[in-house]
Coordinates of C-alpha atoms (C1' of nucleotides) in Angstrom, one line a residue:
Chain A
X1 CA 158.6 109.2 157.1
X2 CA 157.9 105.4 156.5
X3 CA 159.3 103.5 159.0
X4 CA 159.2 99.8 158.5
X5 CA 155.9 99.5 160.4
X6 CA 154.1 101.8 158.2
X7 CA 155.3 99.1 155.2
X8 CA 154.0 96.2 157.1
X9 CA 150.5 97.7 157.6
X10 CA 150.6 97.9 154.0
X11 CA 151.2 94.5 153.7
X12 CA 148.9 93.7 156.1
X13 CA 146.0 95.1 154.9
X14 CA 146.5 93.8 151.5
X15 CA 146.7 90.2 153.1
X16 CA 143.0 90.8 154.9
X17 CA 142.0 90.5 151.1
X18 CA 143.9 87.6 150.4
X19 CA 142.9 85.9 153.6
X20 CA 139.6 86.0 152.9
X21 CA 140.5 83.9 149.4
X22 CA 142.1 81.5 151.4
X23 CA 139.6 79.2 152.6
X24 CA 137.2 76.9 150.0
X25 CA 134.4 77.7 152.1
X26 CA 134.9 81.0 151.2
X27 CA 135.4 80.5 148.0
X28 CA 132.1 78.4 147.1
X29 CA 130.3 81.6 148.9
X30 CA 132.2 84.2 146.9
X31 CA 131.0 82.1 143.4
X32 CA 127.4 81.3 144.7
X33 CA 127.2 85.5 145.3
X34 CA 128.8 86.0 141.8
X35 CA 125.5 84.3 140.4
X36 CA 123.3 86.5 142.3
X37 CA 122.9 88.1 145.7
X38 CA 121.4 85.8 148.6
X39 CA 120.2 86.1 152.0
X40 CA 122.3 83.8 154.7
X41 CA 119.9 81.2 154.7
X42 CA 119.8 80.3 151.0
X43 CA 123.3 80.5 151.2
X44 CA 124.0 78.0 154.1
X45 CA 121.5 75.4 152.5
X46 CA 122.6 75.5 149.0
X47 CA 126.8 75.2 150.1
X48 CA 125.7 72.8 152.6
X49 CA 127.3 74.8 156.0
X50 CA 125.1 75.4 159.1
X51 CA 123.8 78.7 159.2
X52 CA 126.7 80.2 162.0
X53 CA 129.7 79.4 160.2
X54 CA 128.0 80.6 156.6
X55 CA 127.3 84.1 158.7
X56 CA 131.2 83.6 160.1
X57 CA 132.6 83.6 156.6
X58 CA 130.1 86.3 155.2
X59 CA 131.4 88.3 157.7
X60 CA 135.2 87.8 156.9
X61 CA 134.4 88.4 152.7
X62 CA 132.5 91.6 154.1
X63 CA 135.4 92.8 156.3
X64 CA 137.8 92.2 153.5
X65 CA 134.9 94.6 151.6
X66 CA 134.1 92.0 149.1
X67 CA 130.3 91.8 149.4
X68 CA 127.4 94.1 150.8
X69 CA 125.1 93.5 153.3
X70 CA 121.6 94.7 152.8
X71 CA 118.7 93.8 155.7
X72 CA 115.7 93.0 154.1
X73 CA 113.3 92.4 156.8
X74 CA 114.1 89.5 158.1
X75 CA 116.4 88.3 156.6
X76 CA 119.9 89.5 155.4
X77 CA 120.6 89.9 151.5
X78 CA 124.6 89.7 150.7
X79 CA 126.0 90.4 146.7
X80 CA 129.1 91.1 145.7
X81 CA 130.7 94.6 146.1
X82 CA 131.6 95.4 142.7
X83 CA 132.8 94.3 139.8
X84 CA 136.8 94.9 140.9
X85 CA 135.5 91.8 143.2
X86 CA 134.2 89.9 140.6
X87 CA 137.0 90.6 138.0
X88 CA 139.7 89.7 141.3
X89 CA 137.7 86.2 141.4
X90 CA 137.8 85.5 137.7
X91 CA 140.9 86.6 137.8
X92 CA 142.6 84.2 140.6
X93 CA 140.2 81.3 139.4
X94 CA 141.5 81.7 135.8
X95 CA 145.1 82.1 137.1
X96 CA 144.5 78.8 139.3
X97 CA 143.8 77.2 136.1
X98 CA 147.1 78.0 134.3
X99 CA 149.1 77.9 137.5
X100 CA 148.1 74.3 139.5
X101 CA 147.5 71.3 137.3
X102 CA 146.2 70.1 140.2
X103 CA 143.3 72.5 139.2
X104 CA 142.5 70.8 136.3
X105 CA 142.8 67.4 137.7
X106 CA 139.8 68.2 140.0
X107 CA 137.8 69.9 137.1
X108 CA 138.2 67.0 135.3
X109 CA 136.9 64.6 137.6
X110 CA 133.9 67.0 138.8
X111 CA 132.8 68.0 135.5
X112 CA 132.5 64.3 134.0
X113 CA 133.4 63.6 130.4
X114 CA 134.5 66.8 128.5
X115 CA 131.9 67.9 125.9
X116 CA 132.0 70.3 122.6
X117 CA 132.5 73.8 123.7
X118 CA 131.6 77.1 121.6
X119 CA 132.8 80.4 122.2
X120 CA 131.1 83.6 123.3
X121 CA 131.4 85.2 119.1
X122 CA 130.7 82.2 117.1
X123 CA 127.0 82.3 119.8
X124 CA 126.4 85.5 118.4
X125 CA 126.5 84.7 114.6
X126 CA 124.7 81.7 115.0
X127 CA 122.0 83.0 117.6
X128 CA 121.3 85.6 115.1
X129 CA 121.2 84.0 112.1
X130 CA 119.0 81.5 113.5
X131 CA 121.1 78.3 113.8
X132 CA 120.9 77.9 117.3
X133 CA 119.1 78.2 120.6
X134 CA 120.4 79.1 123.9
X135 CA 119.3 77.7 127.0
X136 CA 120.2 79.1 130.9
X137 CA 120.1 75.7 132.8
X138 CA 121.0 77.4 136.4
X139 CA 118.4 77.5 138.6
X140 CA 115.7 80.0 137.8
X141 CA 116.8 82.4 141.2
X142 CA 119.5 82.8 139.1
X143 CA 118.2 83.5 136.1
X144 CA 115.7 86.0 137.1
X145 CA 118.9 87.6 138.9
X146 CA 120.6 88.4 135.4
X147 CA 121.0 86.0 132.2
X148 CA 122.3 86.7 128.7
X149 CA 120.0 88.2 126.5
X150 CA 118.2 85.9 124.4
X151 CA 118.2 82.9 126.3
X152 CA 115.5 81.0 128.0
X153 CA 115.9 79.5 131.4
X154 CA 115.3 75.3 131.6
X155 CA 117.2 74.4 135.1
X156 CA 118.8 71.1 134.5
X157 CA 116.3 69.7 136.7
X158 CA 113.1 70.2 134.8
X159 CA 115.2 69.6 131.4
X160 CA 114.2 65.9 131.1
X161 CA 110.6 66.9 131.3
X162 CA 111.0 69.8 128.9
X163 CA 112.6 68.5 126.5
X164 CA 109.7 68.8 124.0
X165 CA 110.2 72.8 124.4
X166 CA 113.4 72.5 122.3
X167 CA 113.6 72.4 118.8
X168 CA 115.6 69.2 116.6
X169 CA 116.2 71.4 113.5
X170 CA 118.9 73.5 115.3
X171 CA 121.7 73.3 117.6
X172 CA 121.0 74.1 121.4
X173 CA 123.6 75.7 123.4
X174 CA 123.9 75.4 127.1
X175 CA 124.9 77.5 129.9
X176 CA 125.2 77.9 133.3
X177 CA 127.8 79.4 136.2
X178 CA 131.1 79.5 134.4
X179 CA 133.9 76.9 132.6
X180 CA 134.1 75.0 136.0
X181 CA 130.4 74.3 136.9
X182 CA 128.5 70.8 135.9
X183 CA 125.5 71.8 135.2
X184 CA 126.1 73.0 131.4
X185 CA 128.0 69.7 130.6
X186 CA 125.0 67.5 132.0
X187 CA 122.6 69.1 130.1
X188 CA 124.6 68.8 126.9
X189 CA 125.0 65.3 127.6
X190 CA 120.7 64.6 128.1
X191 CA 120.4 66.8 124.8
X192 CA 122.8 64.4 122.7
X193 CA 120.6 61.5 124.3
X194 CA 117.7 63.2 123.0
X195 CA 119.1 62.9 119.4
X196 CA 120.0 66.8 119.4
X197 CA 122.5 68.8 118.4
X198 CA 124.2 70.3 121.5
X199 CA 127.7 72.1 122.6
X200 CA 128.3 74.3 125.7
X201 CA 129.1 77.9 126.2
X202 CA 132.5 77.9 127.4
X203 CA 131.5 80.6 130.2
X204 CA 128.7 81.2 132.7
X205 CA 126.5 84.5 133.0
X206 CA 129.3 86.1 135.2
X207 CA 132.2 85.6 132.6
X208 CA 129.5 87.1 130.0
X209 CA 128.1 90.4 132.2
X210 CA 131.8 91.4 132.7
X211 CA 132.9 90.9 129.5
X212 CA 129.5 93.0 128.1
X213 CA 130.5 95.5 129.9
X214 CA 132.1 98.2 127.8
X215 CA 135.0 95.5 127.3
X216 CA 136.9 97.5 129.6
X217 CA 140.2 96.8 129.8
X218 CA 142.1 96.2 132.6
X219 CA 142.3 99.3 134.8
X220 CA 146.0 99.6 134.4
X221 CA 148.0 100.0 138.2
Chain B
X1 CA 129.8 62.4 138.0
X2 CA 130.9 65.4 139.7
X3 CA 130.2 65.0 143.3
X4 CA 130.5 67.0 146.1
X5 CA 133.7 66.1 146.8
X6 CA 135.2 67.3 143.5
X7 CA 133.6 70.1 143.7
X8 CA 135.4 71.0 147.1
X9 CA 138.6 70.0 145.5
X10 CA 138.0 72.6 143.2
X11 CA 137.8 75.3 144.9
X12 CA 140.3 73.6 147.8
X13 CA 142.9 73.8 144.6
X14 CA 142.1 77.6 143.9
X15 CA 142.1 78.6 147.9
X16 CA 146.0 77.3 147.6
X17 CA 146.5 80.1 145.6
X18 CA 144.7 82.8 148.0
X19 CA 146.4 81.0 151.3
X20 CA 149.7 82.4 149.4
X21 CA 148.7 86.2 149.4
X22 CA 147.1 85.9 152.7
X23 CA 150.4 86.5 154.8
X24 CA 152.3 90.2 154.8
X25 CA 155.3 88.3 154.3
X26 CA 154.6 86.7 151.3
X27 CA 153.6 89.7 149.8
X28 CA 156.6 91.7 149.9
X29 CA 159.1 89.0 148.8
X30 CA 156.4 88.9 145.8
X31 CA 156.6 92.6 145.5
X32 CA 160.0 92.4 146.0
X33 CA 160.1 89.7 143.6
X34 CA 157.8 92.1 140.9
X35 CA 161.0 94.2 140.2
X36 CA 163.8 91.5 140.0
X37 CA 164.8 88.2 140.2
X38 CA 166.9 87.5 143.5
X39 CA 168.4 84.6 145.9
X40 CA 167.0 83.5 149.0
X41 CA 169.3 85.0 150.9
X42 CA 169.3 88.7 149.0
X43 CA 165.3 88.2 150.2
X44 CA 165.9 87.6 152.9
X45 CA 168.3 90.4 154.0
X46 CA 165.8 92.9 152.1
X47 CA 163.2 92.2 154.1
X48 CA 164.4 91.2 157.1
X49 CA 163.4 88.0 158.3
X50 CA 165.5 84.9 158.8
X51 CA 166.5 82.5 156.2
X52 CA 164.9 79.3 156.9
X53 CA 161.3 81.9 157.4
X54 CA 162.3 83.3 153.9
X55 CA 163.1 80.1 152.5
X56 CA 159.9 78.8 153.6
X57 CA 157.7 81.1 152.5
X58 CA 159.4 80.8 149.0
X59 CA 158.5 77.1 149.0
X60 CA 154.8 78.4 149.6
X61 CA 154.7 80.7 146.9
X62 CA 156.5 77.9 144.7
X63 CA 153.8 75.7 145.9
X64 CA 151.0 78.1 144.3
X65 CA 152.8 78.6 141.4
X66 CA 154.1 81.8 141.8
X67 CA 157.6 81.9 141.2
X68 CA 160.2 79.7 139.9
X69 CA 163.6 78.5 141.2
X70 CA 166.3 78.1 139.3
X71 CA 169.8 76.6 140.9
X72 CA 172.5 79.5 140.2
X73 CA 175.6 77.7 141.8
X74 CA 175.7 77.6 145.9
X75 CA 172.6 80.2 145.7
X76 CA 169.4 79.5 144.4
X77 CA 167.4 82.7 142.6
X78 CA 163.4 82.9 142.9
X79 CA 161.7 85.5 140.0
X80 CA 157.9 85.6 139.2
X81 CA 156.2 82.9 137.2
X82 CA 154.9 85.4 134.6
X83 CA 152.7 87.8 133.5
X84 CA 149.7 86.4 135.0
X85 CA 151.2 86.6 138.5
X86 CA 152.1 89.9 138.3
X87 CA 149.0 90.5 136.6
X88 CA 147.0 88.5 139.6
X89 CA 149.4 90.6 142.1
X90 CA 148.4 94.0 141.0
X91 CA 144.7 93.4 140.6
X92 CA 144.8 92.6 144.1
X93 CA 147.0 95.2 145.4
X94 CA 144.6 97.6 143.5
X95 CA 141.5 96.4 144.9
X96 CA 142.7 96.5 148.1
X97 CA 142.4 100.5 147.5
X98 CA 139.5 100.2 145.9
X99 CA 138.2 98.3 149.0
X100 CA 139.6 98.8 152.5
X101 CA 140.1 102.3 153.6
X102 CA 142.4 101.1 155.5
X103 CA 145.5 100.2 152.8
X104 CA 145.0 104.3 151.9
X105 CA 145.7 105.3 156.2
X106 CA 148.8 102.8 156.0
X107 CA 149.9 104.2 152.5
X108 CA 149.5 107.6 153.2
X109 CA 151.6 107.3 156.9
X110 CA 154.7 105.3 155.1
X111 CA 154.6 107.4 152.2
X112 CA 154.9 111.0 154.1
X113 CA 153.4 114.2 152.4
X114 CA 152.1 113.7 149.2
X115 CA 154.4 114.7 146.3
X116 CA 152.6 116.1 142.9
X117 CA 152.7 112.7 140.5
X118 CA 152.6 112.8 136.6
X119 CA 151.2 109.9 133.9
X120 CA 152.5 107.8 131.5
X121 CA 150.9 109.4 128.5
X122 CA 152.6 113.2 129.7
X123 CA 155.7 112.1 130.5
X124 CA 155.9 109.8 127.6
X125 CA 155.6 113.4 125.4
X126 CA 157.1 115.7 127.8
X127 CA 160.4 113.0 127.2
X128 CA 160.4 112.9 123.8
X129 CA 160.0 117.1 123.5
X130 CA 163.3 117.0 125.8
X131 CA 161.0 119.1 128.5
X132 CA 161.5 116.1 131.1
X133 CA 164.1 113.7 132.0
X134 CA 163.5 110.3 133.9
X135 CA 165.3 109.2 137.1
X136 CA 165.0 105.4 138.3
X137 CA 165.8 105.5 142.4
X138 CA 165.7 101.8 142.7
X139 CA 169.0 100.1 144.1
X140 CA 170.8 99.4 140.7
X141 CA 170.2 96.0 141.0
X142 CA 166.5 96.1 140.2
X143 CA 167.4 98.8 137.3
X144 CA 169.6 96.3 135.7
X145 CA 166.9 93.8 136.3
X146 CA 164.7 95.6 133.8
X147 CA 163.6 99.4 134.0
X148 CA 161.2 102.4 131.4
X149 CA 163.6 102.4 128.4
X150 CA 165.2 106.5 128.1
X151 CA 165.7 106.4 132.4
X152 CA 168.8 106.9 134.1
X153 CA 169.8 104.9 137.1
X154 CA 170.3 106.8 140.3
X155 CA 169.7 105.2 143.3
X156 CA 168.1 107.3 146.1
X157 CA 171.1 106.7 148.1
X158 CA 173.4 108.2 146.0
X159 CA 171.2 111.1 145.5
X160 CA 172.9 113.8 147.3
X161 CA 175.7 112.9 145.9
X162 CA 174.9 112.8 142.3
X163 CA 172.9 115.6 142.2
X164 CA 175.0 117.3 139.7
X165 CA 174.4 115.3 136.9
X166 CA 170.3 116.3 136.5
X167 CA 169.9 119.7 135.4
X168 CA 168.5 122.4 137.0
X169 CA 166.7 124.0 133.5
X170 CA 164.2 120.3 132.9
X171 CA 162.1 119.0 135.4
X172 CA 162.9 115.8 136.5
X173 CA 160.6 112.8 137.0
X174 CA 161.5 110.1 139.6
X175 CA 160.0 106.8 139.5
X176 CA 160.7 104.1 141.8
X177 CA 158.8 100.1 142.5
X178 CA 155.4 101.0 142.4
X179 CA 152.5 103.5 143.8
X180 CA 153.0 102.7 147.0
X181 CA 157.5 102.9 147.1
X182 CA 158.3 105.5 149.3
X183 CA 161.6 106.1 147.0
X184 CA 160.0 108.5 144.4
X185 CA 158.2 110.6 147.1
X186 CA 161.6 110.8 149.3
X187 CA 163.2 111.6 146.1
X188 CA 161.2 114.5 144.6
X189 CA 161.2 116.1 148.3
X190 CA 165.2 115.9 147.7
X191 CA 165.2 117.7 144.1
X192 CA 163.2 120.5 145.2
X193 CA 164.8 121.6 148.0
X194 CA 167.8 121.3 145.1
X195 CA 165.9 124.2 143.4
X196 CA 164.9 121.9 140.5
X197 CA 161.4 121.0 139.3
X198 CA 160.3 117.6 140.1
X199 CA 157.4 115.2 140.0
X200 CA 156.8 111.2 140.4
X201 CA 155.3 109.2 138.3
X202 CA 152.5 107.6 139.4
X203 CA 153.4 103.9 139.1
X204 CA 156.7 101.8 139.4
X205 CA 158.4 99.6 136.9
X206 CA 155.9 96.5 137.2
X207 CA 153.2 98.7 136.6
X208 CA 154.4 100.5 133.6
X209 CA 155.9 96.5 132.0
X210 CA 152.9 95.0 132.6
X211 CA 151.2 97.5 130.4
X212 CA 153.4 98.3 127.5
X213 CA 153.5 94.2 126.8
X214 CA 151.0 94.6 123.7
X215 CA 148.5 96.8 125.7
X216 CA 146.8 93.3 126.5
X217 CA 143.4 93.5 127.7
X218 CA 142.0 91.5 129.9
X219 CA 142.4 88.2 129.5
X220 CA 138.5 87.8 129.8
X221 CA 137.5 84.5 131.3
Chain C
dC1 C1' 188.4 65.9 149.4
dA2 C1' 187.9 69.2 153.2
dA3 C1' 186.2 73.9 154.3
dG4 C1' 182.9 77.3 153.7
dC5 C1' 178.8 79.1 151.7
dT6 C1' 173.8 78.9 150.8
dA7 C1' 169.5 76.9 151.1
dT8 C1' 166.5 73.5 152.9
dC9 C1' 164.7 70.3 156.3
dA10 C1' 162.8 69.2 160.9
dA11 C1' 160.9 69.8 165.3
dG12 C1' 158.5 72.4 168.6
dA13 C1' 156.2 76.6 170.9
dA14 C1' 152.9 80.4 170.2
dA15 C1' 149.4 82.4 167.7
dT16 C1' 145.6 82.2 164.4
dT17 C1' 141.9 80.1 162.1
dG18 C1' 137.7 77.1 161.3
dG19 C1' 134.3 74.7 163.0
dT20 C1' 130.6 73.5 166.5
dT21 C1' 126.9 74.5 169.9
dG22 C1' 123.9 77.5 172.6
dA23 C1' 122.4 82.0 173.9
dC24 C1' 120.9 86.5 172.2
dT25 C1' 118.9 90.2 169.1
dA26 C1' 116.0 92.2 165.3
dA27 C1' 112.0 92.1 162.4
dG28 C1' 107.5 90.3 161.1
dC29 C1' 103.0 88.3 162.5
dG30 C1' 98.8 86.8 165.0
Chain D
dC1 C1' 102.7 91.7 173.3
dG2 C1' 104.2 87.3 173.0
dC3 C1' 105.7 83.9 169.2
dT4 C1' 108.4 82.7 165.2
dT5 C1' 111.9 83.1 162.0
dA6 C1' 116.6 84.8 160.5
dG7 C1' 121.0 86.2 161.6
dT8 C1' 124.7 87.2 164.8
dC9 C1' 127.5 86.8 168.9
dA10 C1' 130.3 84.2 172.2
dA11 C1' 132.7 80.5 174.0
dC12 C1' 135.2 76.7 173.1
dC13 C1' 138.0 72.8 171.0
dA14 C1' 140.6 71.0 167.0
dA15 C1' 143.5 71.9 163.3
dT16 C1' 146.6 74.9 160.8
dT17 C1' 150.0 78.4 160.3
dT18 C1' 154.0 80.9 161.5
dC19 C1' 158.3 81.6 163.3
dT20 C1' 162.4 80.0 165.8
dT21 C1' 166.4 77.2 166.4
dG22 C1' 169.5 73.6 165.2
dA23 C1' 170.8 69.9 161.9
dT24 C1' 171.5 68.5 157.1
dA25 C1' 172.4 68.7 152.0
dG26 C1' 174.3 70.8 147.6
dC27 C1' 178.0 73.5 145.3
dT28 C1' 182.3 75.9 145.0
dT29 C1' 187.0 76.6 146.0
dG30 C1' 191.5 76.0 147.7

DNA sequence: CAAGCTATCAAGAAATTGGTTGACTAAGCG
DNA sequence: CGCTTAGTCAACCAATTTCTTGATAGCTTG
């Protein structure tokens, strides 16, 4: 029967999973993959790692079976595994936030000046009947990957030039990765400069997909 | 505006959190921790590591908000934050499942031959039509700590001796910390080599609190 | 207020992790 | 079939983590 070993490879193999949340590097990976999948390559440039130690950490997040691995000529694609991963990740980011003020101190400073935010059911009403717009300012990789349905894709690069695309007569509501990304909040902040009327989601496309689907509750222990 | 260095503070801040389920340790004084408040030094006998290591690794777990400590005269008692902890906890623990094939080898070599389990929903009926009664094995400690409301307290050390009191013309249902606790398996094998008909139930005291708190779903991010 | 617990602090040795650089392998292309 | 590009492997050093042991601090009790 279980000898005290036995319990301490339990423990042991649940700790792979949290090792592999244990490092930022990681972390910024794990969020960058929960936009949409990416080979090595795109992910070394856009977190800014050299190409080795990007591969390194893949590796670890695959061993700890959070993301796939999918050759593709070549190059190498990586996603996430599923959507237990993704729901872990919202889950520990979202406990971070209640847990470590420190948390909030960095979002603070990262995301600039807080703007309005709207929530996911008052979008509905107003998208349907008419009042406002919604506008996916990620860029468009990650839009063509998956976006919520009815909105059009302006990366907040091009939004200064595109400007003309939006309307005056009704509010414009942005998006982009999730509560803790700058994108969305920088855009709002050009649209009010442009004399429009403008709040934020309060989530990103990853918040929304899981959330869309079948509202599932959580898969009770 | 948000520079690069926030944004690695960001996800530096949430990594704190991971760092704390990345050792075996840590994990089972939060397991440990799941089914009742307890001292330093009760932890530390429990599972079997020094004090000052024990004491240490509670400061981490403090650190990440995890638990809190509250001065009880010359001892001082550590219990979980709060819901979303435990919440966090089993997410992970589940995943692991999900994920690593590994967790299942370990689980099934502690836990011995597999004993025929039961779920909430039957046994909640099969109580109420007086067709089963429900036997908690923990050490009493944790079954004053909190335990499923209609269960009886019989530790699985005093088992043999106590036999007696469960009848032989119900079937009896033994729950212990969790999925993975050995103590419901150990104690089924006991009550039917009494002669008496026995299951487990397939999840532990955390497990079954967690859910009948208002049936909350997830708190979607 | 001294004695006896309990818990924490502190310091150091051993092991693990995170990052770099350079060599190697696999797939596409002329 | 050699050349190029993308990713991984391997070796190495620096930094962190983990555990141990011994000293210290906080409370209770006689």
């Amino acid at each position: 029967m279980g000898s005290a070993r036995s319990k301490d490879a339990l423990f042991e193999a649940i700790a792979v999973m949290g090792k592999a949340f244990a490092s930022p590097r990681r972390l910024e990976l794990l969020d960058l993959l929960a936009q949409a999948p990416r080979t090595v390559d795109e992910l070394a440039r856009t977190s800014g790692q050299s190409t080795p130690n990007t591969s390194q950490h893949l590796q670890a997040l695959h061993a700890a079976g959070f993301v796939t691995r999918v050759r593709e000529g070549t190059s190498v694609r990586y996603a996430l595994a599923g959507e237990e991963v993704l729901s872990l990740w919202l889950a520990l980011r979202d406990a971070s936030v209640v847990q470590l003020a420190e948390v909030e101190r960095a979002a603070r400073e990262y995301l600039g000046e807080e703007v309005d935010a709207i929530g996911r059911d008052e979008l509905i009403t107003r998208m349907r009947s008419g009042e406002a717009v919604l506008v996916d300012v990620r860029p468009s990789e990650e839009f063509d990957a998956g976006h919520i349905e009815g909105a059009r894709s302006i990366p907040l690069a091009e939004l200064e030039h595109r400007l003309a695309e939006l309307p005056t007569d009704r509010e414009v509501v942005a998006y982009c990765r999730g509560p803790f990304c700058a994108y969305a909040h920088a855009a709002v902040r050009q649209l009010r400069a442009s004399g429009r009327s403008a709040r934020r989601l309060d989530e990103g496309w990853p918040e929304w997909r899981l959330a869309s689907r079948a509202e599932t509750p959580r898969k009770a222990a």
